Each structure stands twice: as structure tokens, then as C-alpha cells.
JSON list of C-alpha atoms and ligand atoms in Angstrom, two decimals:
[
{"chain": "B", "resi": 970, "resn": "MET", "atom": "CA", "xyz": [50.72, 44.98, 19.18]},
{"chain": "B", "resi": 971, "resn": "ASP", "atom": "CA", "xyz": [50.54, 42.22, 16.04]},
{"chain": "B", "resi": 972, "resn": "ALA", "atom": "CA", "xyz": [52.88, 40.22, 17.81]},
{"chain": "B", "resi": 973, "resn": "LEU", "atom": "CA", "xyz": [50.75, 40.90, 21.10]},
{"chain": "B", "resi": 974, "resn": "ARG", "atom": "CA", "xyz": [47.57, 39.68, 19.59]},
{"chain": "B", "resi": 975, "resn": "GLU", "atom": "CA", "xyz": [49.25, 36.96, 17.36]},
{"chain": "B", "resi": 976, "resn": "ILE", "atom": "CA", "xyz": [50.49, 35.66, 21.37]},
{"chain": "B", "resi": 977, "resn": "MET", "atom": "CA", "xyz": [47.02, 36.53, 23.18]},
{"chain": "B", "resi": 978, "resn": "GLY", "atom": "CA", "xyz": [44.66, 35.65, 20.45]},
{"chain": "B", "resi": 979, "resn": "ILE", "atom": "CA", "xyz": [42.56, 38.67, 21.26]},
{"chain": "B", "resi": 980, "resn": "VAL", "atom": "CA", "xyz": [39.17, 39.47, 20.53]},
{"chain": "B", "resi": 981, "resn": "ALA", "atom": "CA", "xyz": [39.69, 42.84, 19.36]},
{"chain": "B", "resi": 982, "resn": "SER", "atom": "CA", "xyz": [42.79, 44.53, 17.47]},
{"chain": "B", "resi": 983, "resn": "PRO", "atom": "CA", "xyz": [43.33, 47.40, 19.66]},
{"chain": "B", "resi": 984, "resn": "ARG", "atom": "CA", "xyz": [45.47, 49.92, 17.78]},
{"chain": "B", "resi": 985, "resn": "VAL", "atom": "CA", "xyz": [45.05, 53.25, 19.64]},
{"chain": "B", "resi": 986, "resn": "LEU", "atom": "CA", "xyz": [44.65, 53.68, 23.13]},
{"chain": "B", "resi": 987, "resn": "PRO", "atom": "CA", "xyz": [41.01, 53.02, 24.10]},
{"chain": "B", "resi": 988, "resn": "VAL", "atom": "CA", "xyz": [38.54, 55.20, 25.53]},
{"chain": "B", "resi": 989, "resn": "LEU", "atom": "CA", "xyz": [36.33, 53.25, 28.38]},
{"chain": "B", "resi": 990, "resn": "LEU", "atom": "CA", "xyz": [33.18, 54.66, 29.52]},
{"chain": "B", "resi": 991, "resn": "THR", "atom": "CA", "xyz": [31.66, 54.08, 33.53]},
{"chain": "B", "resi": 992, "resn": "PRO", "atom": "CA", "xyz": [28.50, 55.23, 35.06]},
{"chain": "B", "resi": 993, "resn": "ARG", "atom": "CA", "xyz": [31.31, 58.56, 36.54]},
{"chain": "B", "resi": 994, "resn": "LEU", "atom": "CA", "xyz": [34.61, 57.99, 34.25]},
{"chain": "B", "resi": 995, "resn": "ARG", "atom": "CA", "xyz": [35.98, 58.43, 31.42]},
{"chain": "B", "resi": 996, "resn": "LEU", "atom": "CA", "xyz": [39.20, 56.51, 31.12]},
{"chain": "B", "resi": 997, "resn": "ARG", "atom": "CA", "xyz": [41.07, 58.20, 28.25]},
{"chain": "B", "resi": 998, "resn": "PRO", "atom": "CA", "xyz": [44.25, 58.65, 27.07]},
{"chain": "B", "resi": 999, "resn": "PHE", "atom": "CA", "xyz": [46.67, 61.31, 29.07]},
{"chain": "B", "resi": 1000, "resn": "ASP", "atom": "CA", "xyz": [47.22, 64.72, 26.70]},
{"chain": "B", "resi": 1001, "resn": "VAL", "atom": "CA", "xyz": [50.65, 66.73, 27.30]},
{"chain": "B", "resi": 1002, "resn": "GLY", "atom": "CA", "xyz": [47.53, 69.18, 28.60]},
{"chain": "B", "resi": 1003, "resn": "ASP", "atom": "CA", "xyz": [47.32, 66.66, 31.37]},
{"chain": "B", "resi": 1004, "resn": "ALA", "atom": "CA", "xyz": [51.25, 67.43, 32.81]},
{"chain": "B", "resi": 1005, "resn": "ASP", "atom": "CA", "xyz": [50.27, 69.79, 35.12]},
{"chain": "B", "resi": 1006, "resn": "ASP", "atom": "CA", "xyz": [47.18, 68.15, 37.07]},
{"chain": "B", "resi": 1007, "resn": "VAL", "atom": "CA", "xyz": [49.76, 64.63, 36.95]},
{"chain": "B", "resi": 1008, "resn": "GLN", "atom": "CA", "xyz": [52.46, 67.00, 38.40]},
{"chain": "B", "resi": 1009, "resn": "ARG", "atom": "CA", "xyz": [50.02, 68.61, 41.39]},
{"chain": "B", "resi": 1010, "resn": "LEU", "atom": "CA", "xyz": [48.14, 65.21, 42.15]},
{"chain": "B", "resi": 1011, "resn": "ALA", "atom": "CA", "xyz": [50.93, 62.34, 41.90]},
{"chain": "B", "resi": 1012, "resn": "GLY", "atom": "CA", "xyz": [53.03, 64.73, 43.34]},
{"chain": "B", "resi": 1013, "resn": "ASP", "atom": "CA", "xyz": [51.59, 64.69, 46.58]},
{"chain": "B", "resi": 1014, "resn": "PHE", "atom": "CA", "xyz": [53.52, 62.43, 48.79]},
{"chain": "B", "resi": 1015, "resn": "ALA", "atom": "CA", "xyz": [50.47, 60.93, 50.08]},
{"chain": "B", "resi": 1016, "resn": "VAL", "atom": "CA", "xyz": [49.35, 59.68, 46.31]},
{"chain": "B", "resi": 1017, "resn": "ALA", "atom": "CA", "xyz": [53.22, 58.57, 45.92]},
{"chain": "B", "resi": 1018, "resn": "ASP", "atom": "CA", "xyz": [53.94, 57.10, 49.54]},
{"chain": "B", "resi": 1019, "resn": "THR", "atom": "CA", "xyz": [52.20, 53.61, 48.89]},
{"chain": "B", "resi": 1020, "resn": "THR", "atom": "CA", "xyz": [53.52, 53.15, 45.05]},
{"chain": "B", "resi": 1021, "resn": "LEU", "atom": "CA", "xyz": [56.56, 51.75, 43.74]},
{"chain": "B", "resi": 1022, "resn": "ALA", "atom": "CA", "xyz": [56.54, 54.37, 40.70]},
{"chain": "B", "resi": 1023, "resn": "ILE", "atom": "CA", "xyz": [55.77, 58.00, 41.20]},
{"chain": "B", "resi": 1024, "resn": "PRO", "atom": "CA", "xyz": [58.75, 59.53, 41.87]},
{"chain": "B", "resi": 1025, "resn": "HIS", "atom": "CA", "xyz": [58.79, 62.04, 44.63]},
{"chain": "B", "resi": 1026, "resn": "PRO", "atom": "CA", "xyz": [59.65, 65.20, 44.51]},
{"chain": "B", "resi": 1027, "resn": "TYR", "atom": "CA", "xyz": [57.68, 65.36, 41.13]},
{"chain": "B", "resi": 1028, "resn": "ASP", "atom": "CA", "xyz": [59.17, 67.67, 39.03]},
{"chain": "B", "resi": 1029, "resn": "VAL", "atom": "CA", "xyz": [58.31, 70.09, 36.61]},
{"chain": "B", "resi": 1030, "resn": "GLY", "atom": "CA", "xyz": [59.02, 68.41, 33.19]},
{"chain": "B", "resi": 1031, "resn": "MET", "atom": "CA", "xyz": [58.75, 64.33, 34.70]},
{"chain": "B", "resi": 1032, "resn": "ALA", "atom": "CA", "xyz": [55.02, 64.10, 34.20]},
{"chain": "B", "resi": 1033, "resn": "GLU", "atom": "CA", "xyz": [55.79, 65.83, 30.00]},
{"chain": "B", "resi": 1034, "resn": "ARG", "atom": "CA", "xyz": [58.16, 63.25, 29.86]},
{"chain": "B", "resi": 1035, "resn": "TRP", "atom": "CA", "xyz": [56.41, 60.38, 31.35]},
{"chain": "B", "resi": 1036, "resn": "ILE", "atom": "CA", "xyz": [53.21, 60.81, 29.03]},
{"chain": "B", "resi": 1037, "resn": "ALA", "atom": "CA", "xyz": [55.49, 60.84, 26.31]},
{"chain": "B", "resi": 1038, "resn": "THR", "atom": "CA", "xyz": [56.36, 57.53, 26.60]},
{"chain": "B", "resi": 1039, "resn": "LEU", "atom": "CA", "xyz": [52.64, 55.84, 26.71]},
{"chain": "B", "resi": 1040, "resn": "PRO", "atom": "CA", "xyz": [51.53, 56.00, 23.18]},
{"chain": "B", "resi": 1041, "resn": "GLU", "atom": "CA", "xyz": [54.84, 53.90, 22.15]},
{"chain": "B", "resi": 1042, "resn": "GLU", "atom": "CA", "xyz": [54.75, 51.32, 25.53]},
{"chain": "B", "resi": 1043, "resn": "PHE", "atom": "CA", "xyz": [51.34, 50.49, 24.08]},
{"chain": "B", "resi": 1044, "resn": "THR", "atom": "CA", "xyz": [52.01, 50.10, 20.25]},
{"chain": "B", "resi": 1045, "resn": "ALA", "atom": "CA", "xyz": [55.02, 47.86, 21.68]},
{"chain": "B", "resi": 1046, "resn": "GLY", "atom": "CA", "xyz": [52.46, 45.88, 24.07]},
{"chain": "B", "resi": 1047, "resn": "GLN", "atom": "CA", "xyz": [54.24, 46.94, 27.26]},
{"chain": "B", "resi": 1048, "resn": "GLN", "atom": "CA", "xyz": [51.56, 48.76, 28.55]},
{"chain": "B", "resi": 1049, "resn": "VAL", "atom": "CA", "xyz": [48.19, 49.99, 28.72]},
{"chain": "B", "resi": 1050, "resn": "VAL", "atom": "CA", "xyz": [48.18, 53.47, 31.12]},
{"chain": "B", "resi": 1051, "resn": "LEU", "atom": "CA", "xyz": [44.86, 55.75, 31.03]},
{"chain": "B", "resi": 1052, "resn": "ALA", "atom": "CA", "xyz": [43.67, 58.92, 32.59]},
{"chain": "B", "resi": 1053, "resn": "VAL", "atom": "CA", "xyz": [41.11, 58.64, 34.93]},
{"chain": "B", "resi": 1054, "resn": "GLY", "atom": "CA", "xyz": [38.52, 61.97, 34.51]},
{"chain": "B", "resi": 1055, "resn": "ASP", "atom": "CA", "xyz": [35.42, 62.78, 35.66]},
{"chain": "B", "resi": 1056, "resn": "ARG", "atom": "CA", "xyz": [32.92, 62.08, 33.08]},
{"chain": "B", "resi": 1057, "resn": "ALA", "atom": "CA", "xyz": [30.50, 65.01, 33.89]},
{"chain": "B", "resi": 1058, "resn": "THR", "atom": "CA", "xyz": [33.16, 67.47, 34.08]},
{"chain": "B", "resi": 1059, "resn": "ALA", "atom": "CA", "xyz": [36.37, 66.39, 32.57]},
{"chain": "B", "resi": 1060, "resn": "VAL", "atom": "CA", "xyz": [38.59, 66.96, 35.79]},
{"chain": "B", "resi": 1061, "resn": "LEU", "atom": "CA", "xyz": [41.35, 64.60, 35.91]},
{"chain": "B", "resi": 1062, "resn": "VAL", "atom": "CA", "xyz": [40.66, 62.53, 39.36]},
{"chain": "B", "resi": 1063, "resn": "GLY", "atom": "CA", "xyz": [43.70, 60.01, 38.57]},
{"chain": "B", "resi": 1064, "resn": "ALA", "atom": "CA", "xyz": [45.60, 57.10, 35.96]},
{"chain": "B", "resi": 1065, "resn": "ILE", "atom": "CA", "xyz": [45.21, 53.48, 35.85]},
{"chain": "B", "resi": 1066, "resn": "GLY", "atom": "CA", "xyz": [47.17, 50.90, 34.04]},
{"chain": "B", "resi": 1067, "resn": "LEU", "atom": "CA", "xyz": [47.96, 47.41, 33.34]},
{"chain": "B", "resi": 1068, "resn": "ILE", "atom": "CA", "xyz": [51.49, 45.96, 32.78]},
{"chain": "B", "resi": 1069, "resn": "LEU", "atom": "CA", "xyz": [51.16, 43.44, 29.96]},
{"chain": "B", "resi": 1070, "resn": "ARG", "atom": "CA", "xyz": [52.89, 39.71, 30.18]},
{"chain": "B", "resi": 1071, "resn": "PRO", "atom": "CA", "xyz": [51.66, 38.40, 26.61]},
{"chain": "B", "resi": 1072, "resn": "GLU", "atom": "CA", "xyz": [53.55, 35.44, 27.32]},
{"chain": "B", "resi": 1073, "resn": "HIS", "atom": "CA", "xyz": [51.74, 34.45, 29.82]},
{"chain": "B", "resi": 1074, "resn": "SER", "atom": "CA", "xyz": [48.28, 35.52, 29.19]},
{"chain": "B", "resi": 1075, "resn": "ARG", "atom": "CA", "xyz": [48.39, 37.86, 32.03]},
{"chain": "B", "resi": 1076, "resn": "ALA", "atom": "CA", "xyz": [48.68, 41.54, 33.06]},
{"chain": "B", "resi": 1077, "resn": "GLU", "atom": "CA", "xyz": [49.66, 43.53, 36.66]},
{"chain": "B", "resi": 1078, "resn": "LEU", "atom": "CA", "xyz": [46.61, 46.16, 37.68]},
{"chain": "B", "resi": 1079, "resn": "GLY", "atom": "CA", "xyz": [48.02, 49.88, 38.94]},
{"chain": "B", "resi": 1080, "resn": "TYR", "atom": "CA", "xyz": [46.26, 52.97, 39.83]},
{"chain": "B", "resi": 1081, "resn": "TRP", "atom": "CA", "xyz": [46.20, 56.57, 41.55]},
{"chain": "B", "resi": 1082, "resn": "ILE", "atom": "CA", "xyz": [43.44, 58.35, 42.66]},
{"chain": "B", "resi": 1083, "resn": "GLY", "atom": "CA", "xyz": [44.15, 62.04, 43.51]},
{"chain": "B", "resi": 1084, "resn": "ARG", "atom": "CA", "xyz": [44.09, 62.69, 47.26]},
{"chain": "B", "resi": 1085, "resn": "PRO", "atom": "CA", "xyz": [40.79, 65.61, 46.59]},
{"chain": "B", "resi": 1086, "resn": "PHE", "atom": "CA", "xyz": [39.14, 62.57, 45.32]},
{"chain": "B", "resi": 1087, "resn": "TRP", "atom": "CA", "xyz": [39.78, 59.79, 47.46]},
{"chain": "B", "resi": 1088, "resn": "GLY", "atom": "CA", "xyz": [36.15, 57.66, 49.48]},
{"chain": "B", "resi": 1089, "resn": "ARG", "atom": "CA", "xyz": [34.35, 58.48, 46.31]},
{"chain": "B", "resi": 1090, "resn": "GLY", "atom": "CA", "xyz": [34.36, 54.82, 44.87]},
{"chain": "B", "resi": 1091, "resn": "TYR", "atom": "CA", "xyz": [36.46, 56.09, 41.87]},
{"chain": "B", "resi": 1092, "resn": "ALA", "atom": "CA", "xyz": [39.34, 53.72, 42.48]},
{"chain": "B", "resi": 1093, "resn": "THR", "atom": "CA", "xyz": [36.82, 50.78, 42.18]},
{"chain": "B", "resi": 1094, "resn": "GLU", "atom": "CA", "xyz": [34.65, 51.91, 39.71]},
{"chain": "B", "resi": 1095, "resn": "ALA", "atom": "CA", "xyz": [37.95, 52.49, 37.03]},
{"chain": "B", "resi": 1096, "resn": "ALA", "atom": "CA", "xyz": [39.73, 49.03, 38.17]},
{"chain": "B", "resi": 1097, "resn": "GLY", "atom": "CA", "xyz": [36.56, 47.43, 36.88]},
{"chain": "B", "resi": 1098, "resn": "ALA", "atom": "CA", "xyz": [36.35, 48.63, 33.44]},
{"chain": "B", "resi": 1099, "resn": "MET", "atom": "CA", "xyz": [40.15, 48.46, 33.44]},
{"chain": "B", "resi": 1100, "resn": "LEU", "atom": "CA", "xyz": [39.33, 44.26, 34.46]},
{"chain": "B", "resi": 1101, "resn": "ARG", "atom": "CA", "xyz": [36.54, 44.09, 31.55]},
{"chain": "B", "resi": 1102, "resn": "TYR", "atom": "CA", "xyz": [39.04, 45.36, 28.96]},
{"chain": "B", "resi": 1103, "resn": "GLY", "atom": "CA", "xyz": [41.62, 42.95, 30.27]},
{"chain": "B", "resi": 1104, "resn": "PHE", "atom": "CA", "xyz": [39.76, 40.29, 29.88]},
{"chain": "B", "resi": 1105, "resn": "GLU", "atom": "CA", "xyz": [37.36, 40.92, 27.25]},
{"chain": "B", "resi": 1106, "resn": "THR", "atom": "CA", "xyz": [39.10, 42.78, 24.77]},
{"chain": "B", "resi": 1107, "resn": "LEU", "atom": "CA", "xyz": [42.78, 41.76, 25.18]},
{"chain": "B", "resi": 1108, "resn": "GLY", "atom": "CA", "xyz": [41.27, 38.23, 26.03]},
{"chain": "B", "resi": 1109, "resn": "LEU", "atom": "CA", "xyz": [43.94, 37.67, 29.08]},
{"chain": "B", "resi": 1110, "resn": "ARG", "atom": "CA", "xyz": [43.50, 35.02, 30.94]},
{"chain": "B", "resi": 1111, "resn": "ARG", "atom": "CA", "xyz": [44.67, 36.77, 34.74]},
{"chain": "B", "resi": 1112, "resn": "LEU", "atom": "CA", "xyz": [44.83, 40.05, 36.17]},
{"chain": "B", "resi": 1113, "resn": "TYR", "atom": "CA", "xyz": [46.53, 40.38, 39.35]},
{"chain": "B", "resi": 1114, "resn": "ALA", "atom": "CA", "xyz": [47.71, 43.68, 41.52]},
{"chain": "B", "resi": 1115, "resn": "CYS", "atom": "CA", "xyz": [49.77, 43.91, 44.82]},
{"chain": "B", "resi": 1116, "resn": "HIS", "atom": "CA", "xyz": [49.26, 46.73, 47.60]},
{"chain": "B", "resi": 1117, "resn": "PHE", "atom": "CA", "xyz": [51.75, 47.42, 50.44]},
{"chain": "B", "resi": 1118, "resn": "ALA", "atom": "CA", "xyz": [50.45, 45.78, 53.52]},
{"chain": "B", "resi": 1119, "resn": "ARG", "atom": "CA", "xyz": [50.14, 49.18, 55.33]},
{"chain": "B", "resi": 1120, "resn": "ASN", "atom": "CA", "xyz": [47.68, 50.40, 52.34]},
{"chain": "B", "resi": 1121, "resn": "PRO", "atom": "CA", "xyz": [44.37, 48.33, 52.92]},
{"chain": "B", "resi": 1122, "resn": "ALA", "atom": "CA", "xyz": [42.60, 50.94, 51.03]},
{"chain": "B", "resi": 1123, "resn": "SER", "atom": "CA", "xyz": [43.73, 49.36, 47.80]},
{"chain": "B", "resi": 1124, "resn": "GLY", "atom": "CA", "xyz": [42.96, 45.82, 48.91]},
{"chain": "B", "resi": 1125, "resn": "ARG", "atom": "CA", "xyz": [39.58, 47.06, 49.65]},
{"chain": "B", "resi": 1126, "resn": "VAL", "atom": "CA", "xyz": [39.05, 48.38, 46.08]},
{"chain": "B", "resi": 1127, "resn": "LEU", "atom": "CA", "xyz": [40.94, 44.54, 44.48]},
{"chain": "B", "resi": 1128, "resn": "GLU", "atom": "CA", "xyz": [37.99, 43.04, 46.24]},
{"chain": "B", "resi": 1129, "resn": "LYS", "atom": "CA", "xyz": [35.41, 45.06, 45.69]},
{"chain": "B", "resi": 1130, "resn": "VAL", "atom": "CA", "xyz": [36.09, 44.40, 41.67]},
{"chain": "B", "resi": 1131, "resn": "GLY", "atom": "CA", "xyz": [36.35, 40.72, 42.59]},
{"chain": "B", "resi": 1132, "resn": "MET", "atom": "CA", "xyz": [39.64, 39.68, 43.05]},
{"chain": "B", "resi": 1133, "resn": "ARG", "atom": "CA", "xyz": [41.21, 37.08, 45.65]},
{"chain": "B", "resi": 1134, "resn": "GLN", "atom": "CA", "xyz": [44.23, 37.65, 48.28]},
{"chain": "B", "resi": 1135, "resn": "GLU", "atom": "CA", "xyz": [46.35, 34.82, 47.16]},
{"chain": "B", "resi": 1136, "resn": "GLY", "atom": "CA", "xyz": [49.22, 35.51, 49.63]},
{"chain": "B", "resi": 1137, "resn": "ILE", "atom": "CA", "xyz": [51.51, 38.18, 51.14]},
{"chain": "B", "resi": 1138, "resn": "ALA", "atom": "CA", "xyz": [55.18, 38.29, 49.68]},
{"chain": "B", "resi": 1139, "resn": "ARG", "atom": "CA", "xyz": [57.09, 39.68, 52.64]},
{"chain": "B", "resi": 1140, "resn": "ALA", "atom": "CA", "xyz": [59.72, 42.70, 52.35]},
{"chain": "B", "resi": 1141, "resn": "HIS", "atom": "CA", "xyz": [59.32, 42.06, 49.13]},
{"chain": "B", "resi": 1142, "resn": "ALA", "atom": "CA", "xyz": [60.19, 45.95, 47.98]},
{"chain": "B", "resi": 1143, "resn": "GLN", "atom": "CA", "xyz": [61.74, 48.44, 48.91]},
{"chain": "B", "resi": 1144, "resn": "ARG", "atom": "CA", "xyz": [60.11, 52.33, 49.37]},
{"chain": "B", "resi": 1145, "resn": "TRP", "atom": "CA", "xyz": [61.64, 54.67, 50.87]},
{"chain": "B", "resi": 1146, "resn": "ASN", "atom": "CA", "xyz": [64.59, 52.94, 52.51]},
{"chain": "B", "resi": 1147, "resn": "ARG", "atom": "CA", "xyz": [62.05, 50.51, 54.10]},
{"chain": "B", "resi": 1148, "resn": "PHE", "atom": "CA", "xyz": [61.24, 46.86, 53.14]},
{"chain": "B", "resi": 1149, "resn": "GLU", "atom": "CA", "xyz": [57.30, 46.56, 52.61]},
{"chain": "B", "resi": 1150, "resn": "ASP", "atom": "CA", "xyz": [55.00, 43.20, 52.72]},
{"chain": "B", "resi": 1151, "resn": "LEU", "atom": "CA", "xyz": [53.29, 43.13, 49.36]},
{"chain": "B", "resi": 1152, "resn": "VAL", "atom": "CA", "xyz": [49.75, 41.38, 49.46]},
{"chain": "B", "resi": 1153, "resn": "GLN", "atom": "CA", "xyz": [48.95, 40.19, 46.06]},
{"chain": "B", "resi": 1154, "resn": "TYR", "atom": "CA", "xyz": [45.46, 39.54, 44.55]},
{"chain": "B", "resi": 1155, "resn": "GLY", "atom": "CA", "xyz": [44.40, 37.76, 41.42]},
{"chain": "B", "resi": 1156, "resn": "ILE", "atom": "CA", "xyz": [41.37, 36.74, 39.05]},
{"chain": "B", "resi": 1157, "resn": "LEU", "atom": "CA", "xyz": [41.04, 34.51, 36.41]},
{"chain": "B", "resi": 1158, "resn": "ARG", "atom": "CA", "xyz": [39.55, 34.97, 33.25]},
{"chain": "B", "resi": 1159, "resn": "GLU", "atom": "CA", "xyz": [36.57, 32.46, 34.45]},
{"chain": "B", "resi": 1160, "resn": "GLU", "atom": "CA", "xyz": [36.22, 33.71, 37.85]},
{"chain": "B", "resi": 1161, "resn": "PHE", "atom": "CA", "xyz": [35.32, 37.63, 36.30]},
{"chain": "B", "resi": 1162, "resn": "ASP", "atom": "CA", "xyz": [32.78, 35.35, 33.80]},
{"chain": "B", "resi": 1163, "resn": "ARG", "atom": "CA", "xyz": [30.76, 34.24, 36.25]},
{"chain": "B", "resi": 1164, "resn": "ARG", "atom": "CA", "xyz": [30.53, 37.57, 38.33]},
{"chain": "P", "resi": 1618, "resn": "COA", "atom": "C1", "xyz": [44.18, 53.26, 47.23]},
{"chain": "P", "resi": 1618, "resn": "COA", "atom": "C2", "xyz": [43.38, 54.26, 46.44]},
{"chain": "P", "resi": 1618, "resn": "COA", "atom": "C3", "xyz": [43.44, 53.86, 44.70]},
{"chain": "P", "resi": 1618, "resn": "COA", "atom": "C4", "xyz": [41.93, 54.34, 46.69]},
{"chain": "P", "resi": 1618, "resn": "COA", "atom": "O1", "xyz": [41.03, 55.04, 45.82]},
{"chain": "P", "resi": 1618, "resn": "COA", "atom": "P1", "xyz": [39.88, 55.71, 46.18]},
{"chain": "P", "resi": 1618, "resn": "COA", "atom": "O2", "xyz": [39.43, 56.04, 45.08]},
{"chain": "P", "resi": 1618, "resn": "COA", "atom": "O3", "xyz": [39.09, 56.52, 47.52]},
{"chain": "P", "resi": 1618, "resn": "COA", "atom": "O4", "xyz": [38.92, 53.92, 45.95]},
{"chain": "P", "resi": 1618, "resn": "COA", "atom": "P2", "xyz": [37.57, 53.58, 46.53]},
{"chain": "P", "resi": 1618, "resn": "COA", "atom": "O5", "xyz": [37.19, 54.69, 46.95]},
{"chain": "P", "resi": 1618, "resn": "COA", "atom": "O6", "xyz": [37.07, 53.11, 45.14]},
{"chain": "P", "resi": 1618, "resn": "COA", "atom": "O7", "xyz": [37.61, 52.24, 47.49]},
{"chain": "P", "resi": 1618, "resn": "COA", "atom": "C5", "xyz": [38.22, 52.61, 48.97]},
{"chain": "P", "resi": 1618, "resn": "COA", "atom": "C6", "xyz": [37.77, 51.76, 49.85]},
{"chain": "P", "resi": 1618, "resn": "COA", "atom": "O8", "xyz": [38.87, 51.69, 50.93]},
{"chain": "P", "resi": 1618, "resn": "COA", "atom": "C7", "xyz": [37.99, 51.72, 52.21]},
{"chain": "P", "resi": 1618, "resn": "COA", "atom": "N1", "xyz": [39.22, 52.40, 52.86]},
{"chain": "P", "resi": 1618, "resn": "COA", "atom": "C8", "xyz": [40.33, 53.61, 52.92]},
{"chain": "P", "resi": 1618, "resn": "COA", "atom": "N2", "xyz": [40.86, 53.77, 53.76]},
{"chain": "P", "resi": 1618, "resn": "COA", "atom": "C9", "xyz": [40.72, 52.17, 54.74]},
{"chain": "P", "resi": 1618, "resn": "COA", "atom": "C10", "xyz": [41.56, 51.78, 55.36]},
{"chain": "P", "resi": 1618, "resn": "COA", "atom": "N3", "xyz": [42.41, 52.49, 56.30]},
{"chain": "P", "resi": 1618, "resn": "COA", "atom": "N4", "xyz": [41.38, 50.72, 55.94]},
{"chain": "P", "resi": 1618, "resn": "COA", "atom": "C11", "xyz": [40.69, 50.25, 55.01]},
{"chain": "P", "resi": 1618, "resn": "COA", "atom": "N5", "xyz": [39.85, 50.25, 53.96]},
{"chain": "P", "resi": 1618, "resn": "COA", "atom": "C12", "xyz": [39.67, 51.85, 54.12]},
{"chain": "P", "resi": 1618, "resn": "COA", "atom": "C13", "xyz": [37.36, 53.02, 51.84]},
{"chain": "P", "resi": 1618, "resn": "COA", "atom": "O9", "xyz": [36.51, 52.55, 52.69]},
{"chain": "P", "resi": 1618, "resn": "COA", "atom": "C14", "xyz": [36.72, 52.00, 50.40]},
{"chain": "P", "resi": 1618, "resn": "COA", "atom": "O10", "xyz": [36.15, 50.98, 50.83]},
{"chain": "P", "resi": 1618, "resn": "COA", "atom": "P3", "xyz": [34.36, 50.87, 50.72]},
{"chain": "P", "resi": 1618, "resn": "COA", "atom": "O11", "xyz": [33.89, 51.27, 49.88]},
{"chain": "P", "resi": 1618, "resn": "COA", "atom": "O12", "xyz": [33.99, 49.00, 51.25]},
{"chain": "P", "resi": 1618, "resn": "COA", "atom": "O13", "xyz": [33.79, 51.73, 52.27]},
{"chain": "P", "resi": 1618, "resn": "COA", "atom": "C15", "xyz": [43.76, 55.76, 47.01]},
{"chain": "P", "resi": 1618, "resn": "COA", "atom": "O14", "xyz": [44.06, 56.05, 48.02]},
{"chain": "P", "resi": 1618, "resn": "COA", "atom": "C16", "xyz": [45.74, 56.37, 46.00]},
{"chain": "P", "resi": 1618, "resn": "COA", "atom": "O15", "xyz": [45.60, 56.16, 45.11]},
{"chain": "P", "resi": 1618, "resn": "COA", "atom": "N6", "xyz": [46.22, 55.65, 46.91]},
{"chain": "P", "resi": 1618, "resn": "COA", "atom": "C17", "xyz": [47.82, 56.37, 46.66]},
{"chain": "P", "resi": 1618, "resn": "COA", "atom": "C18", "xyz": [48.15, 55.45, 45.45]},
{"chain": "P", "resi": 1618, "resn": "COA", "atom": "C19", "xyz": [47.95, 54.29, 45.36]},
{"chain": "P", "resi": 1618, "resn": "COA", "atom": "O16", "xyz": [48.02, 53.73, 47.22]},
{"chain": "P", "resi": 1618, "resn": "COA", "atom": "N7", "xyz": [48.04, 53.71, 44.29]},
{"chain": "P", "resi": 1618, "resn": "COA", "atom": "C20", "xyz": [47.82, 51.91, 44.77]},
{"chain": "P", "resi": 1618, "resn": "COA", "atom": "C21", "xyz": [48.57, 50.98, 44.93]},
{"chain": "P", "resi": 1618, "resn": "COA", "atom": "S1", "xyz": [48.25, 49.34, 45.08]}
]
């Protein structure tokens, strides 16, 4: 993280994974105790289907192994991944993260919300908090994200947090043996500051 701070002129000094609060959510570091919930929620094909990274089937032990990598990846300045929990009940509803590219002062936003919790505005609320963290705490210049063209709900989330569509990369990725068009969204710090 020291190298990361130096390159980006970070305004704060994040040494431990942060806790971010929104009106309804608490974004916090994952704990090994979340593993069963992660396996159940991310193990739903409907959640894995429109992501590039979630394996399917999601076997026992995968969640523990994934959770164990997160503090190290944060310390190495590679990514910031947080659990999204209901602030009132502490129930895990999803995950959100930034893949960091400090040499370009940018990061890629990614997220998933468990199917029982879709349509409540949780992804939008969590994404808004991560944008603020990326710009105001990490001092990044640009945040971006992309979604499969067949996943318009994610595009709507990105629009709602103020990102603008920048283009469509046709047949950019393969998932489940089929090519996917990726819709790219981005926002610059000055655009975020104006909102
Ligand atoms: C995409 C996902 C994160 C959305 O989470 P969510 O908490 O339901 O999102 P929100 O409630 O904040 O917002 C969803 C928006 O999409 C809209 N939406 C839902 N289905 C839609 C569809 N088929 N077409 C267009 N818009 C749609 C909703 O109406 C809502 O917009 P609104 O507030 O203007 O009504 C969730 O479905 C998910 O985790 N999917 C699987 C993993 C994934 O795709 N991750 C993103 C990879 S890029």
C-alpha cells in the first residue's frame, strides 16, 4: 500500500480494509464466517451467470479460499473487496470491489448482490459508497465498470451512480463458451465532484 499511496498521492492512508456506511448498508471486510453465505448467494447460477469471475458450481471451500486472499490483495494494492451487509440486521447481501491500477490512477468497479435482495437499490447504494471511497479516500482519477450487454440491470446501476456509457466492446469476453458484448461505463473525479 505504501507504493500505491506514493503513486496516487492518496489523501488518506488506508492500511486496513475500510468500513463504509450508507443509509441501509455496511460495507466491511469479509470474514471467514461469511463463507457459507457467500457460497449460497454467489453459488446461485443467476448471480454467477453475468459475471466473469464467479465460478460455477461454487464448491465447498472456495469461499474460504477466496476470502483468505482479500487482505493480502488489499495490502499489495491490487484490489479492495468488501462484504455488503444489511446495516440493521448484519445479513450479508453481496460483495463489491475495486480492482486497482495505481499507475493509471484508475480502478474497475465490480459487484454482485444475492438474488433474494435484488431490486431494492442495494447495488446502487453500495456502488455509490465505493465511488466515494475510490475518489475521496484513494484519490483516483477515474473509475470504470463494464457489464454484459444482456445484463441491463447492471448498466442501470452504473447510470444511477453517475457513470456514463463509453462504448461497447463487441465479443470482448467469453463466458460459458459464448462470446459476450461488454458495455463500458466510466466516471472521472471532476464529474463525481460536480454531482
Ligand atoms: C446487477 C445487480 C448487481 C443489480 O443489483 P440490485 O441491487 O438489484 O440493483 P439496484 O436495485 O440498485 O438497481 C437495479 C436497477 O436495474 C433495473 N433493472 C432490473 N432489471 C432490469 C432489466 N432487465 N432491464 C433494465 N433495467 C433493469 C431496476 O429497475 C433498477 O433500476 P431503477 O432503480 O431505475 O428501477 C444484481 O442483479 C446482480 O448481482 N446480478 C448478478 C451479478 C452481476 O451481474 N453483477 C454485475 C456484473 S457487471
